[in-house]
PDB file of C-alpha atoms in Angstrom:
ATOM      1  CA  MET A 279     -22.079   7.735 -19.705  1.00  0.00           C
ATOM      2  CA  SER A 280     -21.911   9.505 -16.339  1.00  0.00           C
ATOM      3  CA  THR A 281     -21.986  13.267 -15.904  1.00  0.00           C
ATOM      4  CA  ILE A 282     -18.991  14.152 -13.770  1.00  0.00           C
ATOM      5  CA  LEU A 283     -18.230  17.455 -12.065  1.00  0.00           C
ATOM      6  CA  LEU A 284     -14.460  17.814 -11.777  1.00  0.00           C
ATOM      7  CA  THR A 285     -12.962  20.492  -9.563  1.00  0.00           C
ATOM      8  CA  GLY A 286      -9.353  21.580 -10.063  1.00  0.00           C
ATOM      9  CA  ALA A 287      -9.423  20.755 -13.786  1.00  0.00           C
ATOM     10  CA  THR A 288      -6.633  23.238 -14.524  1.00  0.00           C
ATOM     11  CA  GLY A 289      -4.380  21.994 -11.720  1.00  0.00           C
ATOM     12  CA  PHE A 290      -1.433  19.618 -11.813  1.00  0.00           C
ATOM     13  CA  VAL A 291      -3.475  16.486 -11.081  1.00  0.00           C
ATOM     14  CA  GLY A 292      -6.861  17.703 -12.279  1.00  0.00           C
ATOM     15  CA  ARG A 293      -5.775  18.366 -15.864  1.00  0.00           C
ATOM     16  CA  HIS A 294      -4.658  14.753 -16.202  1.00  0.00           C
ATOM     17  CA  ILE A 295      -7.898  13.482 -14.668  1.00  0.00           C
ATOM     18  CA  LEU A 296      -9.789  15.666 -17.160  1.00  0.00           C
ATOM     19  CA  ASN A 297      -7.787  14.244 -20.055  1.00  0.00           C
ATOM     20  CA  GLU A 298      -8.486  10.685 -18.893  1.00  0.00           C
ATOM     21  CA  LEU A 299     -12.219  11.390 -18.522  1.00  0.00           C
ATOM     22  CA  GLN A 300     -12.389  13.002 -21.961  1.00  0.00           C
ATOM     23  CA  GLN A 301     -10.573  10.060 -23.534  1.00  0.00           C
ATOM     24  CA  ARG A 302     -13.256   7.806 -22.066  1.00  0.00           C
ATOM     25  CA  GLU A 303     -15.935  10.178 -23.454  1.00  0.00           C
ATOM     26  CA  HIS A 304     -17.556  11.078 -20.171  1.00  0.00           C
ATOM     27  CA  LYS A 305     -19.539  14.289 -19.948  1.00  0.00           C
ATOM     28  CA  VAL A 306     -17.543  16.627 -17.698  1.00  0.00           C
ATOM     29  CA  ILE A 307     -18.517  19.858 -15.971  1.00  0.00           C
ATOM     30  CA  ALA A 308     -15.458  21.863 -14.900  1.00  0.00           C
ATOM     31  CA  PRO A 309     -15.754  24.859 -12.538  1.00  0.00           C
ATOM     32  CA  VAL A 310     -12.670  26.978 -13.310  1.00  0.00           C
ATOM     33  CA  ARG A 311     -11.409  30.518 -12.790  1.00  0.00           C
ATOM     34  CA  SER A 312     -12.147  33.033 -15.548  1.00  0.00           C
ATOM     35  CA  ASN A 313      -8.537  33.002 -16.821  1.00  0.00           C
ATOM     36  CA  TRP A 314      -8.545  29.239 -17.430  1.00  0.00           C
ATOM     37  CA  GLN A 315      -7.551  29.608 -21.098  1.00  0.00           C
ATOM     38  CA  ALA A 316      -4.100  30.778 -20.023  1.00  0.00           C
ATOM     39  CA  ARG A 317      -3.556  27.629 -17.944  1.00  0.00           C
ATOM     40  CA  ILE A 318      -4.929  24.719 -19.955  1.00  0.00           C
ATOM     41  CA  GLU A 319      -6.649  23.776 -23.203  1.00  0.00           C
ATOM     42  CA  ILE A 320     -10.091  22.297 -22.604  1.00  0.00           C
ATOM     43  CA  ASP A 321     -12.083  20.574 -25.333  1.00  0.00           C
ATOM     44  CA  THR A 322     -15.374  22.390 -24.829  1.00  0.00           C
ATOM     45  CA  ARG A 323     -17.100  19.895 -27.125  1.00  0.00           C
ATOM     46  CA  LEU A 324     -16.677  17.330 -24.363  1.00  0.00           C
ATOM     47  CA  THR A 325     -16.456  19.518 -21.281  1.00  0.00           C
ATOM     48  CA  GLN A 326     -18.810  22.222 -20.042  1.00  0.00           C
ATOM     49  CA  VAL A 327     -16.863  25.067 -18.459  1.00  0.00           C
ATOM     50  CA  VAL A 328     -18.427  26.897 -15.513  1.00  0.00           C
ATOM     51  CA  GLU A 329     -16.497  30.033 -14.614  1.00  0.00           C
ATOM     52  CA  THR A 330     -16.056  31.135 -11.003  1.00  0.00           C
ATOM     53  CA  LYS A 331     -14.024  33.878  -9.345  1.00  0.00           C
ATOM     54  CA  ASP A 332     -12.951  31.492  -6.603  1.00  0.00           C
ATOM     55  CA  LEU A 333     -14.256  27.964  -6.147  1.00  0.00           C
ATOM     56  CA  PHE A 334     -13.538  28.054  -2.428  1.00  0.00           C
ATOM     57  CA  PHE A 335     -15.807  31.010  -1.735  1.00  0.00           C
ATOM     58  CA  GLU A 336     -18.959  29.950  -3.575  1.00  0.00           C
ATOM     59  CA  ASP A 337     -22.049  29.460  -1.416  1.00  0.00           C
ATOM     60  CA  TYR A 338     -24.445  26.570  -0.937  1.00  0.00           C
ATOM     61  CA  ASP A 339     -26.941  27.770  -3.558  1.00  0.00           C
ATOM     62  CA  TRP A 340     -24.164  28.075  -6.158  1.00  0.00           C
ATOM     63  CA  TRP A 341     -23.084  24.502  -5.496  1.00  0.00           C
ATOM     64  CA  CYS A 342     -26.633  23.166  -5.676  1.00  0.00           C
ATOM     65  CA  LYS A 343     -27.043  24.789  -9.086  1.00  0.00           C
ATOM     66  CA  ALA A 344     -23.618  23.592 -10.326  1.00  0.00           C
ATOM     67  CA  LEU A 345     -24.395  20.020  -9.222  1.00  0.00           C
ATOM     68  CA  ASP A 346     -27.820  19.813 -10.858  1.00  0.00           C
ATOM     69  CA  GLY A 347     -27.834  16.716 -13.069  1.00  0.00           C
ATOM     70  CA  VAL A 348     -24.384  15.561 -11.880  1.00  0.00           C
ATOM     71  CA  ASP A 349     -23.887  11.853 -11.160  1.00  0.00           C
ATOM     72  CA  ILE A 350     -20.332  11.914  -9.771  1.00  0.00           C
ATOM     73  CA  ILE A 351     -18.077  14.522  -8.166  1.00  0.00           C
ATOM     74  CA  VAL A 352     -14.319  14.203  -8.553  1.00  0.00           C
ATOM     75  CA  HIS A 353     -12.912  16.804  -6.187  1.00  0.00           C
ATOM     76  CA  SER A 354      -9.246  17.470  -6.997  1.00  0.00           C
ATOM     77  CA  ALA A 355      -9.104  21.190  -6.173  1.00  0.00           C
ATOM     78  CA  TRP A 356      -7.104  22.232  -3.096  1.00  0.00           C
ATOM     79  CA  TYR A 357      -4.580  24.952  -2.269  1.00  0.00           C
ATOM     80  CA  ALA A 358      -1.200  23.594  -3.375  1.00  0.00           C
ATOM     81  CA  ASP A 359       1.463  26.318  -3.530  1.00  0.00           C
ATOM     82  CA  PRO A 360       4.745  24.397  -2.885  1.00  0.00           C
ATOM     83  CA  GLY A 361       6.127  27.129  -0.658  1.00  0.00           C
ATOM     84  CA  SER A 362       3.250  27.314   1.786  1.00  0.00           C
ATOM     85  CA  TYR A 363       0.559  24.678   1.264  1.00  0.00           C
ATOM     86  CA  LEU A 364       1.599  22.548   4.242  1.00  0.00           C
ATOM     87  CA  VAL A 365       0.970  25.311   6.782  1.00  0.00           C
ATOM     88  CA  SER A 366      -1.363  27.749   5.007  1.00  0.00           C
ATOM     89  CA  GLU A 367      -4.613  28.899   6.604  1.00  0.00           C
ATOM     90  CA  LYS A 368      -6.173  28.352   3.157  1.00  0.00           C
ATOM     91  CA  ASN A 369      -6.388  24.674   4.061  1.00  0.00           C
ATOM     92  CA  LEU A 370      -9.313  25.635   6.299  1.00  0.00           C
ATOM     93  CA  ASP A 371     -11.048  27.321   3.335  1.00  0.00           C
ATOM     94  CA  CYS A 372     -10.542  24.159   1.285  1.00  0.00           C
ATOM     95  CA  LEU A 373     -11.913  22.025   4.094  1.00  0.00           C
ATOM     96  CA  SER A 374     -15.034  24.131   4.644  1.00  0.00           C
ATOM     97  CA  THR A 375     -15.786  24.242   0.899  1.00  0.00           C
ATOM     98  CA  THR A 376     -15.377  20.475   0.627  1.00  0.00           C
ATOM     99  CA  VAL A 377     -17.918  19.940   3.405  1.00  0.00           C
ATOM    100  CA  LEU A 378     -20.283  22.490   1.835  1.00  0.00           C
ATOM    101  CA  MET A 379     -19.967  20.722  -1.517  1.00  0.00           C
ATOM    102  CA  ALA A 380     -20.867  17.400   0.108  1.00  0.00           C
ATOM    103  CA  LYS A 381     -23.942  18.962   1.688  1.00  0.00           C
ATOM    104  CA  ALA A 382     -25.033  20.331  -1.697  1.00  0.00           C
ATOM    105  CA  ALA A 383     -24.289  16.965  -3.320  1.00  0.00           C
ATOM    106  CA  ALA A 384     -26.883  15.303  -1.117  1.00  0.00           C
ATOM    107  CA  ALA A 385     -29.477  17.950  -1.992  1.00  0.00           C
ATOM    108  CA  ALA A 386     -28.714  17.617  -5.727  1.00  0.00           C
ATOM    109  CA  GLY A 387     -28.972  13.825  -5.801  1.00  0.00           C
ATOM    110  CA  VAL A 388     -25.311  13.130  -6.619  1.00  0.00           C
ATOM    111  CA  LYS A 389     -24.613   9.377  -6.504  1.00  0.00           C
ATOM    112  CA  ARG A 390     -20.840   9.254  -5.893  1.00  0.00           C
ATOM    113  CA  PHE A 391     -18.188  11.534  -4.389  1.00  0.00           C
ATOM    114  CA  VAL A 392     -14.464  11.014  -5.084  1.00  0.00           C
ATOM    115  CA  GLY A 393     -12.000  13.144  -3.121  1.00  0.00           C
ATOM    116  CA  LEU A 394      -8.225  13.423  -3.249  1.00  0.00           C
ATOM    117  CA  GLY A 395      -6.249  12.985  -0.064  1.00  0.00           C
ATOM    118  CA  THR A 396      -2.538  12.596   0.641  1.00  0.00           C
ATOM    119  CA  CYS A 397      -0.104   9.988   1.917  1.00  0.00           C
ATOM    120  CA  LEU A 398       0.826  12.579   4.552  1.00  0.00           C
ATOM    121  CA  GLU A 399      -2.367  11.689   6.385  1.00  0.00           C
ATOM    122  CA  TYR A 400      -0.681   8.500   7.605  1.00  0.00           C
ATOM    123  CA  GLU A 401       1.472   7.935  10.646  1.00  0.00           C
ATOM    124  CA  MET A 402       4.849   7.475   9.022  1.00  0.00           C
ATOM    125  CA  SER A 403       6.738   4.219   9.398  1.00  0.00           C
ATOM    126  CA  ASN A 404      10.332   3.641   8.373  1.00  0.00           C
ATOM    127  CA  ASP A 405      10.129  -0.141   8.285  1.00  0.00           C
ATOM    128  CA  HIS A 406       7.065  -1.132   6.261  1.00  0.00           C
ATOM    129  CA  PRO A 407       4.878   0.198   3.422  1.00  0.00           C
ATOM    130  CA  LEU A 408       1.680   2.092   4.170  1.00  0.00           C
ATOM    131  CA  THR A 409      -1.676   0.407   3.600  1.00  0.00           C
ATOM    132  CA  THR A 410      -5.144   1.916   3.852  1.00  0.00           C
ATOM    133  CA  ASP A 411      -5.360   0.243   7.268  1.00  0.00           C
ATOM    134  CA  SER A 412      -2.279   2.093   8.543  1.00  0.00           C
ATOM    135  CA  PRO A 413      -3.048   4.547  11.373  1.00  0.00           C
ATOM    136  CA  LEU A 414      -3.560   8.223  10.569  1.00  0.00           C
ATOM    137  CA  ALA A 415      -1.443  10.867  12.298  1.00  0.00           C
ATOM    138  CA  PRO A 416      -1.361  14.192  10.416  1.00  0.00           C
ATOM    139  CA  THR A 417       1.436  16.570  11.419  1.00  0.00           C
ATOM    140  CA  THR A 418       0.617  19.726   9.393  1.00  0.00           C
ATOM    141  CA  PRO A 419      -2.473  21.906   8.812  1.00  0.00           C
ATOM    142  CA  TYR A 420      -2.591  20.512   5.259  1.00  0.00           C
ATOM    143  CA  SER A 421      -2.642  16.839   6.217  1.00  0.00           C
ATOM    144  CA  ALA A 422      -4.930  17.541   9.192  1.00  0.00           C
ATOM    145  CA  ALA A 423      -7.452  19.288   6.912  1.00  0.00           C
ATOM    146  CA  LYS A 424      -7.360  16.319   4.545  1.00  0.00           C
ATOM    147  CA  VAL A 425      -7.976  13.871   7.400  1.00  0.00           C
ATOM    148  CA  ALA A 426     -10.829  16.034   8.682  1.00  0.00           C
ATOM    149  CA  ALA A 427     -12.374  16.077   5.206  1.00  0.00           C
ATOM    150  CA  PHE A 428     -12.044  12.306   4.948  1.00  0.00           C
ATOM    151  CA  PHE A 429     -13.804  11.603   8.244  1.00  0.00           C
ATOM    152  CA  ALA A 430     -16.527  14.220   7.698  1.00  0.00           C
ATOM    153  CA  LEU A 431     -17.307  13.002   4.179  1.00  0.00           C
ATOM    154  CA  GLN A 432     -17.139   9.334   5.131  1.00  0.00           C
ATOM    155  CA  GLN A 433     -19.848   9.752   7.776  1.00  0.00           C
ATOM    156  CA  TRP A 434     -22.047  12.330   6.029  1.00  0.00           C
ATOM    157  CA  LEU A 435     -22.110  10.683   2.605  1.00  0.00           C
ATOM    158  CA  LYS A 436     -22.819   7.234   4.068  1.00  0.00           C
ATOM    159  CA  GLN A 437     -25.759   8.720   5.962  1.00  0.00           C
ATOM    160  CA  GLU A 438     -27.051  10.273   2.728  1.00  0.00           C
ATOM    161  CA  GLY A 439     -26.628   7.106   0.662  1.00  0.00           C
ATOM    162  CA  ILE A 440     -23.828   8.515  -1.520  1.00  0.00           C
ATOM    163  CA  SER A 441     -20.897   6.230  -2.317  1.00  0.00           C
ATOM    164  CA  PHE A 442     -17.513   7.653  -1.359  1.00  0.00           C
ATOM    165  CA  LEU A 443     -13.929   7.100  -2.505  1.00  0.00           C
ATOM    166  CA  TRP A 444     -10.925   8.877  -0.977  1.00  0.00           C
ATOM    167  CA  CYS A 445      -7.763   8.648  -3.103  1.00  0.00           C
ATOM    168  CA  ARG A 446      -4.567   9.233  -1.102  1.00  0.00           C
ATOM    169  CA  LEU A 447      -1.881  10.465  -3.478  1.00  0.00           C
ATOM    170  CA  PHE A 448       1.780   9.632  -2.985  1.00  0.00           C
ATOM    171  CA  HIS A 449       4.690  11.451  -4.686  1.00  0.00           C
ATOM    172  CA  LEU A 450       3.563  12.576  -8.122  1.00  0.00           C
ATOM    173  CA  PHE A 451       5.680  13.996 -10.937  1.00  0.00           C
ATOM    174  CA  GLY A 452       5.044  14.902 -14.566  1.00  0.00           C
ATOM    175  CA  ASP A 453       3.633  17.416 -17.011  1.00  0.00           C
ATOM    176  CA  GLY A 454       2.160  20.557 -15.450  1.00  0.00           C
ATOM    177  CA  GLU A 455       4.125  20.251 -12.214  1.00  0.00           C
ATOM    178  CA  HIS A 456       5.020  23.478 -10.393  1.00  0.00           C
ATOM    179  CA  PRO A 457       8.564  24.570 -11.385  1.00  0.00           C
ATOM    180  CA  ASN A 458       9.666  24.721  -7.751  1.00  0.00           C
ATOM    181  CA  ARG A 459       9.003  21.021  -7.179  1.00  0.00           C
ATOM    182  CA  LEU A 460      11.925  18.591  -7.243  1.00  0.00           C
ATOM    183  CA  VAL A 461      11.672  17.033 -10.708  1.00  0.00           C
ATOM    184  CA  PRO A 462      11.154  20.220 -12.771  1.00  0.00           C
ATOM    185  CA  PHE A 463      13.719  22.010 -10.573  1.00  0.00           C
ATOM    186  CA  LEU A 464      16.282  19.344 -11.432  1.00  0.00           C
ATOM    187  CA  HIS A 465      15.494  19.442 -15.140  1.00  0.00           C
ATOM    188  CA  GLU A 466      15.727  23.219 -15.344  1.00  0.00           C
ATOM    189  CA  ASN A 467      19.059  23.484 -13.547  1.00  0.00           C
ATOM    190  CA  LEU A 468      20.700  20.497 -15.206  1.00  0.00           C
ATOM    191  CA  LYS A 469      19.565  21.670 -18.627  1.00  0.00           C
ATOM    192  CA  ASN A 470      21.211  25.044 -17.940  1.00  0.00           C
ATOM    193  CA  GLY A 471      24.405  23.483 -16.583  1.00  0.00           C
ATOM    194  CA  SER A 472      23.828  24.787 -13.054  1.00  0.00           C
ATOM    195  CA  VAL A 473      24.993  23.037  -9.890  1.00  0.00           C
ATOM    196  CA  VAL A 474      22.087  21.641  -7.856  1.00  0.00           C
ATOM    197  CA  ASP A 475      22.494  21.682  -4.073  1.00  0.00           C
ATOM    198  CA  LEU A 476      20.651  18.753  -2.506  1.00  0.00           C
ATOM    199  CA  THR A 477      20.304  16.906   0.779  1.00  0.00           C
ATOM    200  CA  SER A 478      21.880  13.473   1.172  1.00  0.00           C
ATOM    201  CA  GLY A 479      19.140  12.063  -1.059  1.00  0.00           C
ATOM    202  CA  ARG A 480      18.779   8.971   1.125  1.00  0.00           C
ATOM    203  CA  GLN A 481      15.041   9.493   1.616  1.00  0.00           C
ATOM    204  CA  ILE A 482      12.966   6.684   0.066  1.00  0.00           C
ATOM    205  CA  ARG A 483       9.796   7.779  -1.684  1.00  0.00           C
ATOM    206  CA  ASP A 484       7.009   6.212  -3.714  1.00  0.00           C
ATOM    207  CA  PHE A 485       7.214   8.188  -6.969  1.00  0.00           C
ATOM    208  CA  ILE A 486       4.432   7.814  -9.522  1.00  0.00           C
ATOM    209  CA  ALA A 487       3.876   9.585 -12.850  1.00  0.00           C
ATOM    210  CA  VAL A 488       0.840  11.857 -12.660  1.00  0.00           C
ATOM    211  CA  GLU A 489      -0.609  10.313 -15.835  1.00  0.00           C
ATOM    212  CA  ASN A 490      -0.614   6.889 -14.162  1.00  0.00           C
ATOM    213  CA  ALA A 491      -2.115   8.360 -11.002  1.00  0.00           C
ATOM    214  CA  ALA A 492      -4.915   9.985 -13.021  1.00  0.00           C
ATOM    215  CA  LYS A 493      -5.726   6.670 -14.666  1.00  0.00           C
ATOM    216  CA  MET A 494      -5.876   4.968 -11.259  1.00  0.00           C
ATOM    217  CA  ILE A 495      -8.167   7.715  -9.942  1.00  0.00           C
ATOM    218  CA  VAL A 496     -10.551   7.430 -12.904  1.00  0.00           C
ATOM    219  CA  ASP A 497     -10.498   3.625 -12.731  1.00  0.00           C
ATOM    220  CA  GLY A 498     -11.457   3.928  -9.066  1.00  0.00           C
ATOM    221  CA  THR A 499     -14.097   6.550  -9.813  1.00  0.00           C
ATOM    222  CA  MET A 500     -15.859   4.297 -12.303  1.00  0.00           C
ATOM    223  CA  SER A 501     -15.671   1.262 -10.000  1.00  0.00           C
ATOM    224  CA  THR A 502     -17.667   0.284  -6.930  1.00  0.00           C
ATOM    225  CA  LEU A 503     -14.637   0.774  -4.661  1.00  0.00           C
ATOM    226  CA  GLN A 504     -15.393   2.747  -1.502  1.00  0.00           C
ATOM    227  CA  GLY A 505     -13.383   4.225   1.357  1.00  0.00           C
ATOM    228  CA  PRO A 506      -9.673   5.088   1.289  1.00  0.00           C
ATOM    229  CA  ALA A 507      -7.457   4.081  -1.641  1.00  0.00           C
ATOM    230  CA  ASN A 508      -3.706   4.457  -2.113  1.00  0.00           C
ATOM    231  CA  ILE A 509      -2.672   6.007  -5.431  1.00  0.00           C
ATOM    232  CA  CYS A 510       0.953   4.926  -5.675  1.00  0.00           C
ATOM    233  CA  SER A 511       3.429   2.687  -7.473  1.00  0.00           C
ATOM    234  CA  GLY A 512       4.188   0.408  -4.528  1.00  0.00           C
ATOM    235  CA  LYS A 513       7.901   0.810  -5.242  1.00  0.00           C
ATOM    236  CA  GLY A 514      10.379   2.779  -3.146  1.00  0.00           C
ATOM    237  CA  ARG A 515      13.162   4.771  -4.758  1.00  0.00           C
ATOM    238  CA  SER A 516      15.675   7.103  -3.140  1.00  0.00           C
ATOM    239  CA  VAL A 517      15.650  10.787  -3.973  1.00  0.00           C
ATOM    240  CA  ARG A 518      19.306  10.331  -4.925  1.00  0.00           C
ATOM    241  CA  ALA A 519      18.454   7.602  -7.463  1.00  0.00           C
ATOM    242  CA  LEU A 520      15.747   9.782  -9.002  1.00  0.00           C
ATOM    243  CA  ALA A 521      18.091  12.779  -9.244  1.00  0.00           C
ATOM    244  CA  GLU A 522      20.817  10.669 -10.836  1.00  0.00           C
ATOM    245  CA  GLU A 523      18.377   9.240 -13.358  1.00  0.00           C
ATOM    246  CA  ILE A 524      17.379  12.759 -14.429  1.00  0.00           C
ATOM    247  CA  ALA A 525      21.011  13.923 -14.466  1.00  0.00           C
ATOM    248  CA  ASP A 526      21.897  11.038 -16.775  1.00  0.00           C
ATOM    249  CA  LEU A 527      19.525  12.485 -19.377  1.00  0.00           C
ATOM    250  CA  TYR A 528      21.916  15.417 -19.619  1.00  0.00           C
ATOM    251  CA  GLY A 529      25.119  13.503 -18.875  1.00  0.00           C
ATOM    252  CA  ARG A 530      25.683  15.755 -15.854  1.00  0.00           C
ATOM    253  CA  ARG A 531      25.802  13.781 -12.603  1.00  0.00           C
ATOM    254  CA  ASP A 532      28.710  16.038 -11.733  1.00  0.00           C
ATOM    255  CA  LEU A 533      26.228  18.887 -11.135  1.00  0.00           C
ATOM    256  CA  LEU A 534      24.448  17.035  -8.323  1.00  0.00           C
ATOM    257  CA  ASN A 535      25.845  18.354  -5.041  1.00  0.00           C
ATOM    258  CA  PHE A 536      24.523  15.857  -2.489  1.00  0.00           C
ATOM    259  CA  GLY A 537      24.908  16.850   1.148  1.00  0.00           C
ATOM    260  CA  ALA A 538      25.078  20.579   0.425  1.00  0.00           C
ATOM    261  CA  ARG A 539      21.773  21.003   2.225  1.00  0.00           C
ATOM    262  CA  ALA A 540      21.017  19.499   5.617  1.00  0.00           C
ATOM    263  CA  ASP A 541      18.499  16.680   5.831  1.00  0.00           C
ATOM    264  CA  ASN A 542      15.241  17.598   7.496  1.00  0.00           C
ATOM    265  CA  LEU A 543      15.378  15.719  10.805  1.00  0.00           C
ATOM    266  CA  VAL A 544      11.582  15.364  10.918  1.00  0.00           C
ATOM    267  CA  ASP A 545      11.348  14.202   7.288  1.00  0.00           C
ATOM    268  CA  PRO A 546      10.416  10.480   7.226  1.00  0.00           C
ATOM    269  CA  ALA A 547      13.140   8.183   5.961  1.00  0.00           C
ATOM    270  CA  MET A 548      10.618   6.173   3.941  1.00  0.00           C
ATOM    271  CA  ILE A 549       7.187   6.867   2.437  1.00  0.00           C
ATOM    272  CA  VAL A 550       6.071   3.927   0.323  1.00  0.00           C
ATOM    273  CA  GLY A 551       2.510   2.736  -0.187  1.00  0.00           C
ATOM    274  CA  VAL A 552       0.650  -0.424  -1.094  1.00  0.00           C
ATOM    275  CA  PRO A 553      -1.505   0.382  -4.151  1.00  0.00           C
ATOM    276  CA  THR A 554      -5.226  -0.208  -3.846  1.00  0.00           C
ATOM    277  CA  LYS A 555      -6.593  -2.562  -6.499  1.00  0.00           C
ATOM    278  CA  VAL A 556      -9.896  -1.698  -8.150  1.00  0.00           C
ATOM    279  CA  ARG A 557     -12.460  -4.402  -7.601  1.00  0.00           C
TER     280      ARG A 557
END
């Protein structure tokens, strides 16, 4: 089995990737902050924990040592605070570390690099689903940093003979999600009988359970697939329909106050992808 270094193993997506890798009995090396025990349970019989104060400020020599004997990198770590990640300067730290990691990967003899991107890299279209051939047009520091990482890695890793997969994530939900994100926010308020002020809810999104996304990522990792890949359901659903489905679990559609908040005029009306099939 492959030895896989997984960054972001305690994060929302990373913990599900870790679980999928462990279920398939891969040897995993997980660089994590020293307080990782408070965030996630890791089966240390299957996963080697490497503690770090901050992954994004380790130097080249640290990465070369961490990657010694590693066959595959799955890089899921990135700054993701819901309140600021789109515009944060920390995106530049994430970008520079990603490039540094790729440089160390070549020196360490890593064979494959899998990175996580975002559907927000694409130029948004309101009339057809997004494919991996759709043009890129990032509009925030977050999506721009992801696009920059994609292009830098694509060229550098090809030159170094390292296979490369870039998984663009669409709208994930599920266990471990930040409480300020839509789905847990709805659950918490509806469970407590609180009114939830929402926009019109007309926006169409490609929602996918994080467990399913993790499986797609690991399937892609263990395949020969290269280049960009869409991690999505391929099905569009309105935010309103999702909210009503959750409200029905509590029998409280009456608590959904659609139209109380103004729609974001620059928010795309539709973000739906075409899933990439593993060959």
